[in-house]
Structure formats: C-alpha cells, structure tokens
mmCIF file of C-alpha atoms in Angstrom:
data_model
loop_
_atom_site.group_PDB
_atom_site.id
_atom_site.type_symbol
_atom_site.label_atom_id
_atom_site.label_comp_id
_atom_site.label_asym_id
_atom_site.label_seq_id
_atom_site.Cartn_x
_atom_site.Cartn_y
_atom_site.Cartn_z
ATOM 1 C CA MET A 163 -22.351 24.323 54.386
ATOM 2 C CA LYS A 164 -18.680 24.507 54.878
ATOM 3 C CA ALA A 165 -17.547 24.630 58.417
ATOM 4 C CA ALA A 166 -15.530 27.667 57.820
ATOM 5 C CA THR A 167 -18.681 29.831 56.240
ATOM 6 C CA VAL A 168 -20.612 28.792 59.568
ATOM 7 C CA ARG A 169 -17.794 30.205 61.563
ATOM 8 C CA TYR A 170 -17.766 33.088 59.731
ATOM 9 C CA ILE A 171 -21.470 33.782 60.230
ATOM 10 C CA LEU A 172 -21.523 33.043 63.766
ATOM 11 C CA ASP A 173 -18.430 35.281 64.072
ATOM 12 C CA THR A 174 -20.061 38.438 62.204
ATOM 13 C CA ILE A 175 -23.402 38.134 64.275
ATOM 14 C CA GLY A 176 -21.321 37.890 67.277
ATOM 15 C CA GLU A 177 -19.505 41.267 66.269
ATOM 16 C CA MET A 178 -22.726 42.693 65.562
ATOM 17 C CA PHE A 179 -24.609 41.781 68.644
ATOM 18 C CA PRO A 180 -22.089 40.642 71.234
ATOM 19 C CA ASP A 181 -24.330 41.838 74.280
ATOM 20 C CA ALA A 182 -27.444 39.733 72.794
ATOM 21 C CA HIS A 183 -29.448 38.222 75.644
ATOM 22 C CA CYS A 184 -32.899 37.041 76.659
ATOM 23 C CA GLU A 185 -35.061 40.387 76.554
ATOM 24 C CA LEU A 186 -38.153 38.667 78.570
ATOM 25 C CA ASN A 187 -37.780 40.573 82.523
ATOM 26 C CA HIS A 188 -37.790 37.720 84.943
ATOM 27 C CA SER A 189 -35.593 36.759 88.225
ATOM 28 C CA ASN A 190 -36.007 33.149 88.151
ATOM 29 C CA ALA A 191 -36.949 29.862 86.320
ATOM 30 C CA PHE A 192 -40.548 30.198 87.309
ATOM 31 C CA GLU A 193 -41.099 33.867 85.948
ATOM 32 C CA LEU A 194 -39.358 32.985 82.921
ATOM 33 C CA THR A 195 -41.263 30.285 82.189
ATOM 34 C CA ILE A 196 -44.648 32.324 82.662
ATOM 35 C CA ALA A 197 -42.988 34.737 80.591
ATOM 36 C CA VAL A 198 -42.177 32.485 77.718
ATOM 37 C CA LEU A 199 -45.539 31.061 77.478
ATOM 38 C CA LEU A 200 -47.214 34.450 77.442
ATOM 39 C CA SER A 201 -44.844 35.388 74.528
ATOM 40 C CA ALA A 202 -46.341 33.047 72.036
ATOM 41 C CA GLN A 203 -47.503 35.260 69.006
ATOM 42 C CA CYS A 204 -46.788 38.360 71.095
ATOM 43 C CA THR A 205 -43.913 40.504 71.391
ATOM 44 C CA ASP A 206 -41.395 40.663 74.363
ATOM 45 C CA GLU A 207 -42.105 44.435 74.706
ATOM 46 C CA THR A 208 -45.817 43.773 75.484
ATOM 47 C CA VAL A 209 -45.103 40.646 77.349
ATOM 48 C CA ASN A 210 -42.666 42.756 79.861
ATOM 49 C CA LYS A 211 -45.309 45.155 80.291
ATOM 50 C CA VAL A 212 -47.830 42.821 81.307
ATOM 51 C CA THR A 213 -45.266 41.183 83.606
ATOM 52 C CA LYS A 214 -44.205 43.763 85.476
ATOM 53 C CA ASP A 215 -47.579 43.754 87.386
ATOM 54 C CA LEU A 216 -48.224 40.328 87.124
ATOM 55 C CA PHE A 217 -44.793 39.291 88.920
ATOM 56 C CA GLN A 218 -45.713 41.750 91.539
ATOM 57 C CA LYS A 219 -49.026 40.041 92.170
ATOM 58 C CA TYR A 220 -48.164 36.313 91.588
ATOM 59 C CA LYS A 221 -44.933 34.992 93.464
ATOM 60 C CA SER A 222 -45.713 31.116 93.306
ATOM 61 C CA PRO A 223 -47.654 28.677 91.751
ATOM 62 C CA GLU A 224 -50.062 29.052 94.521
ATOM 63 C CA ASP A 225 -50.677 32.614 94.090
ATOM 64 C CA TYR A 226 -51.938 31.810 90.485
ATOM 65 C CA VAL A 227 -54.324 28.868 91.451
ATOM 66 C CA ALA A 228 -55.560 31.045 94.414
ATOM 67 C CA VAL A 229 -57.499 33.516 92.359
ATOM 68 C CA PRO A 230 -60.477 33.040 89.687
ATOM 69 C CA LEU A 231 -59.483 32.264 86.696
ATOM 70 C CA GLU A 232 -61.382 35.585 85.370
ATOM 71 C CA GLU A 233 -59.134 37.324 87.459
ATOM 72 C CA LEU A 234 -56.252 36.046 85.898
ATOM 73 C CA GLU A 235 -57.398 36.671 82.417
ATOM 74 C CA GLN A 236 -58.026 39.786 83.177
ATOM 75 C CA ASP A 237 -54.606 40.385 84.516
ATOM 76 C CA ILE A 238 -53.115 39.311 81.116
ATOM 77 C CA ARG A 239 -55.768 40.581 78.929
ATOM 78 C CA ARG A 240 -53.419 43.121 77.004
ATOM 79 C CA ILE A 241 -51.554 39.663 75.647
ATOM 80 C CA GLY A 242 -52.876 37.927 72.510
ATOM 81 C CA LEU A 243 -55.135 34.653 72.892
ATOM 82 C CA TYR A 244 -54.749 35.829 76.763
ATOM 83 C CA ARG A 245 -58.069 33.146 77.739
ATOM 84 C CA ASN A 246 -56.151 30.267 76.471
ATOM 85 C CA LYS A 247 -53.009 31.360 78.195
ATOM 86 C CA ALA A 248 -54.612 31.944 81.393
ATOM 87 C CA LYS A 249 -55.902 28.415 81.476
ATOM 88 C CA HIS A 250 -52.362 27.079 80.635
ATOM 89 C CA ILE A 251 -50.624 29.130 83.434
ATOM 90 C CA ARG A 252 -53.510 27.700 85.855
ATOM 91 C CA ASN A 253 -52.946 23.914 84.743
ATOM 92 C CA LEU A 254 -49.167 24.462 84.451
ATOM 93 C CA CYS A 255 -49.206 25.759 88.301
ATOM 94 C CA MET A 256 -51.390 22.814 89.561
ATOM 95 C CA LEU A 257 -49.107 20.541 87.832
ATOM 96 C CA LEU A 258 -46.025 22.096 89.107
ATOM 97 C CA MET A 259 -47.537 21.980 92.815
ATOM 98 C CA GLU A 260 -48.968 18.329 92.441
ATOM 99 C CA GLN A 261 -45.902 16.815 90.795
ATOM 100 C CA TYR A 262 -42.875 18.903 90.981
ATOM 101 C CA GLY A 263 -43.163 20.560 94.785
ATOM 102 C CA GLY A 264 -43.902 23.897 93.442
ATOM 103 C CA GLU A 265 -40.624 24.198 91.398
ATOM 104 C CA VAL A 266 -39.937 24.399 87.618
ATOM 105 C CA PRO A 267 -38.078 21.210 86.701
ATOM 106 C CA ARG A 268 -34.733 21.517 85.142
ATOM 107 C CA GLU A 269 -35.205 18.786 82.688
ATOM 108 C CA HIS A 270 -36.224 19.422 78.811
ATOM 109 C CA ASP A 271 -38.277 16.197 78.791
ATOM 110 C CA GLU A 272 -39.939 17.157 82.152
ATOM 111 C CA LEU A 273 -40.525 20.649 80.971
ATOM 112 C CA VAL A 274 -42.406 19.800 77.792
ATOM 113 C CA LYS A 275 -45.035 17.876 79.817
ATOM 114 C CA LEU A 276 -46.288 21.366 81.098
ATOM 115 C CA PRO A 277 -49.323 22.553 79.810
ATOM 116 C CA GLY A 278 -48.537 25.547 77.352
ATOM 117 C CA VAL A 279 -44.918 24.342 77.125
ATOM 118 C CA GLY A 280 -43.497 23.120 74.105
ATOM 119 C CA ARG A 281 -39.812 22.335 72.536
ATOM 120 C CA LYS A 282 -39.383 25.923 72.361
ATOM 121 C CA THR A 283 -40.277 27.235 75.519
ATOM 122 C CA ALA A 284 -38.516 24.208 77.220
ATOM 123 C CA ASN A 285 -35.278 25.263 75.453
ATOM 124 C CA VAL A 286 -35.514 29.004 76.470
ATOM 125 C CA VAL A 287 -35.803 27.581 80.180
ATOM 126 C CA VAL A 288 -33.000 25.137 80.454
ATOM 127 C CA SER A 289 -30.610 27.565 78.459
ATOM 128 C CA ASN A 290 -31.699 30.791 80.642
ATOM 129 C CA ALA A 291 -32.662 29.576 83.894
ATOM 130 C CA PHE A 292 -30.450 26.216 84.402
ATOM 131 C CA ASP A 293 -27.478 27.115 81.903
ATOM 132 C CA VAL A 294 -28.061 24.119 79.859
ATOM 133 C CA PRO A 295 -26.717 24.663 76.161
ATOM 134 C CA ALA A 296 -29.882 24.729 73.936
ATOM 135 C CA ILE A 297 -31.008 26.466 70.756
ATOM 136 C CA ALA A 298 -34.809 27.700 70.611
ATOM 137 C CA VAL A 299 -35.767 28.114 67.084
ATOM 138 C CA ASP A 300 -38.359 31.046 67.275
ATOM 139 C CA THR A 301 -39.671 33.163 64.122
ATOM 140 C CA HIS A 302 -36.472 35.320 63.738
ATOM 141 C CA VAL A 303 -34.132 31.909 64.361
ATOM 142 C CA GLU A 304 -35.951 30.257 61.743
ATOM 143 C CA ARG A 305 -36.008 33.061 59.188
ATOM 144 C CA VAL A 306 -32.502 33.956 59.409
ATOM 145 C CA SER A 307 -31.323 30.487 59.173
ATOM 146 C CA LYS A 308 -33.068 29.811 56.043
ATOM 147 C CA ARG A 309 -32.164 32.994 54.418
ATOM 148 C CA LEU A 310 -28.572 32.094 55.509
ATOM 149 C CA ALA A 311 -28.876 28.490 54.113
ATOM 150 C CA LEU A 312 -27.995 27.250 57.776
ATOM 151 C CA ALA A 313 -31.246 25.437 56.923
ATOM 152 C CA ASN A 314 -33.607 24.557 54.024
ATOM 153 C CA TRP A 315 -36.385 26.778 53.099
ATOM 154 C CA LYS A 316 -38.801 23.765 53.686
ATOM 155 C CA ASP A 317 -37.181 22.614 56.912
ATOM 156 C CA SER A 318 -39.629 22.578 60.068
ATOM 157 C CA VAL A 319 -38.782 23.973 63.164
ATOM 158 C CA LEU A 320 -37.427 20.800 64.278
ATOM 159 C CA GLU A 321 -35.480 20.269 61.558
ATOM 160 C CA VAL A 322 -33.975 23.668 61.788
ATOM 161 C CA GLU A 323 -33.239 23.292 65.477
ATOM 162 C CA LYS A 324 -31.373 19.920 64.609
ATOM 163 C CA LYS A 325 -29.043 21.487 61.927
ATOM 164 C CA LEU A 326 -28.114 24.526 63.745
ATOM 165 C CA MET A 327 -27.313 22.123 67.026
ATOM 166 C CA LYS A 328 -24.904 20.247 64.255
ATOM 167 C CA GLN A 329 -23.452 23.372 62.896
ATOM 168 C CA VAL A 330 -22.831 25.413 66.004
ATOM 169 C CA PRO A 331 -20.476 24.275 68.638
ATOM 170 C CA ARG A 332 -22.430 22.803 71.907
ATOM 171 C CA GLU A 333 -21.015 25.578 73.961
ATOM 172 C CA GLU A 334 -22.015 28.309 71.657
ATOM 173 C CA TRP A 335 -25.732 26.860 71.360
ATOM 174 C CA THR A 336 -27.240 29.558 73.870
ATOM 175 C CA ILE A 337 -25.498 32.768 72.878
ATOM 176 C CA THR A 338 -25.816 31.785 69.041
ATOM 177 C CA HIS A 339 -29.954 31.777 69.821
ATOM 178 C CA HIS A 340 -29.683 34.948 71.485
ATOM 179 C CA ARG A 341 -27.666 36.343 68.668
ATOM 180 C CA LEU A 342 -29.795 34.903 65.558
ATOM 181 C CA ILE A 343 -32.792 36.484 67.627
ATOM 182 C CA PHE A 344 -31.154 39.962 67.846
ATOM 183 C CA PHE A 345 -29.904 39.990 63.920
ATOM 184 C CA GLY A 346 -33.508 39.088 62.906
ATOM 185 C CA ARG A 347 -35.503 41.564 65.237
ATOM 186 C CA TYR A 348 -32.992 44.302 64.510
ATOM 187 C CA HIS A 349 -31.468 43.801 61.402
ATOM 188 C CA CYS A 350 -32.580 40.973 59.257
ATOM 189 C CA LYS A 351 -36.140 41.888 59.623
ATOM 190 C CA ALA A 352 -39.036 40.120 57.917
ATOM 191 C CA GLN A 353 -39.827 43.314 56.163
ATOM 192 C CA ASN A 354 -37.315 45.332 54.764
ATOM 193 C CA PRO A 355 -34.340 43.712 55.933
ATOM 194 C CA LYS A 356 -31.096 45.764 55.766
ATOM 195 C CA CYS A 357 -29.656 43.820 53.084
ATOM 196 C CA GLN A 358 -27.879 46.951 51.735
ATOM 197 C CA VAL A 359 -25.874 47.364 54.828
ATOM 198 C CA CYS A 360 -25.664 43.872 55.966
ATOM 199 C CA PRO A 361 -22.111 42.271 56.170
ATOM 200 C CA LEU A 362 -23.255 38.853 55.391
ATOM 201 C CA LEU A 363 -24.738 39.901 52.153
ATOM 202 C CA ASP A 364 -21.705 37.574 50.349
ATOM 203 C CA VAL A 365 -23.117 34.612 51.951
ATOM 204 C CA CYS A 366 -26.689 35.417 51.994
ATOM 205 C CA ARG A 367 -28.873 33.955 49.314
ATOM 206 C CA GLU A 368 -31.961 35.893 50.202
ATOM 207 C CA GLY A 369 -29.908 39.065 50.448
ATOM 208 C CA LYS A 370 -28.446 38.605 46.979
ATOM 209 C CA LYS A 371 -32.000 37.893 45.443
ATOM 210 C CA ARG A 372 -33.183 40.980 46.966
ATOM 211 C CA MET A 373 -30.249 43.297 46.031
ATOM 212 C CA LYS A 374 -30.636 41.805 42.406
ATOM 213 C CA THR A 375 -34.308 42.693 42.159
ATOM 214 C CA SER A 376 -33.971 45.753 43.735
ATOM 215 C CA GLN A 377 -31.122 46.683 40.956
ATOM 216 C CA ILE A 378 -33.395 45.311 37.841
ATOM 217 C CA ARG A 379 -36.122 47.711 39.418
ATOM 218 C CA LYS A 380 -33.594 50.760 39.205
ATOM 219 C CA ASP A 381 -32.818 49.723 35.781
ATOM 220 C CA MET A 382 -36.201 49.608 34.585
#
C-alpha cells in the first residue's frame, strides 16, 4: 500500500478517535498485566467490573498467592475461562516474586515468559505501562487491518503486527493501536459495520464489497 494511503487512513482514524486509550482500568503495571490476562475472550467492560473489587482486595503478587486458588477463582468467576486464568495469575505472581522481586519486568522478552502472558499482552503492558512503542494486535486491530488492506486476509496475527510496524511510524505505534481498537469496536464492527457513513469507504475493499452487495439487493 502506498505511504500516502496509509497516512490518510491513520489521519482519518485519528480525527474520528483522537482520545482513544486503553479502556482497561488500572493504576500500575501489575494491575494492567492482570487485567489484560483476564481480558482474553472477554470484554473490557466485564473485566473492569471484576477488577473494581479484585484490585481492592489484591494489591501485590503476595496477596494473590496468599489465598486458596478456589477463593481467587470465585473472585473472578464472572470472567470467561476463570479457572485457567486463576491458575495463570497464581503462577505469574509466584514467578514475579521468585525471579523479579515482585515487580513486572519492563522488557518484552521477559514479559512473554510469564504464565498467561503472550505477545499481545506483553505489547499492551510495555506500551501503556512503560511508554515503549508497540502495536498489540487483538481481534479489532486484526479485522480492521485486513479490511483496509493494511494486511492480507490470510495473514497471521504476527504478520499483521509486523506489517503495521513497517507501515506506521514508530512514534505512532501505541496511539495507532488504540485508535484501531476504537475504530473496530465502535465503528467498523464485526457485524454491521457502519460502511454507509464511513470516511474510509473509498479505500476499504471490505466496505466497497458490502455496499455493492447491499445495492444489488436493493435493485432486486
């Protein structure tokens, strides 16, 4: 894709969502890591409801390790896959205490060693907690990137991330990540995207296809 087209996409989404930000409530790197871990296959809204009480009860890795696993499971029961996530949280906290002095590491390579922390989670933590430029590819970022041809339909999540990193200026990685999420969450939704009022329709292959199909149905 031409650099001018990429710039047009970034600027347009920036105008639509100038205040895009991480919607997971947290007050430090440790809370953010727990919140992102909980957010897998779950909405940020649900996670925030659970962590409102969770972060009042548990302030440190030691607090999570001090209670029976069953108690932690009950505290996050409203979250999908809560049993597995409770185990990940316990194991993560034990590792933080044993190898990192109870602190979340700042390095991406160290973060991905933590239980339940994959590349996406590590990218979210380093960019939001430590101000290190990164692009985390979640379901919204992946969908929008492919619809706008910033990536190919068959690209893996890692391939999407690499292509975005190549096309987007490094200093804009983090804000672009947030804006793509907002664009996908509130405008270019998986179901019923707002193609008919989208300012990017002229450069969106998915939007053009959808509008063409819609017109054919009307003509019939």
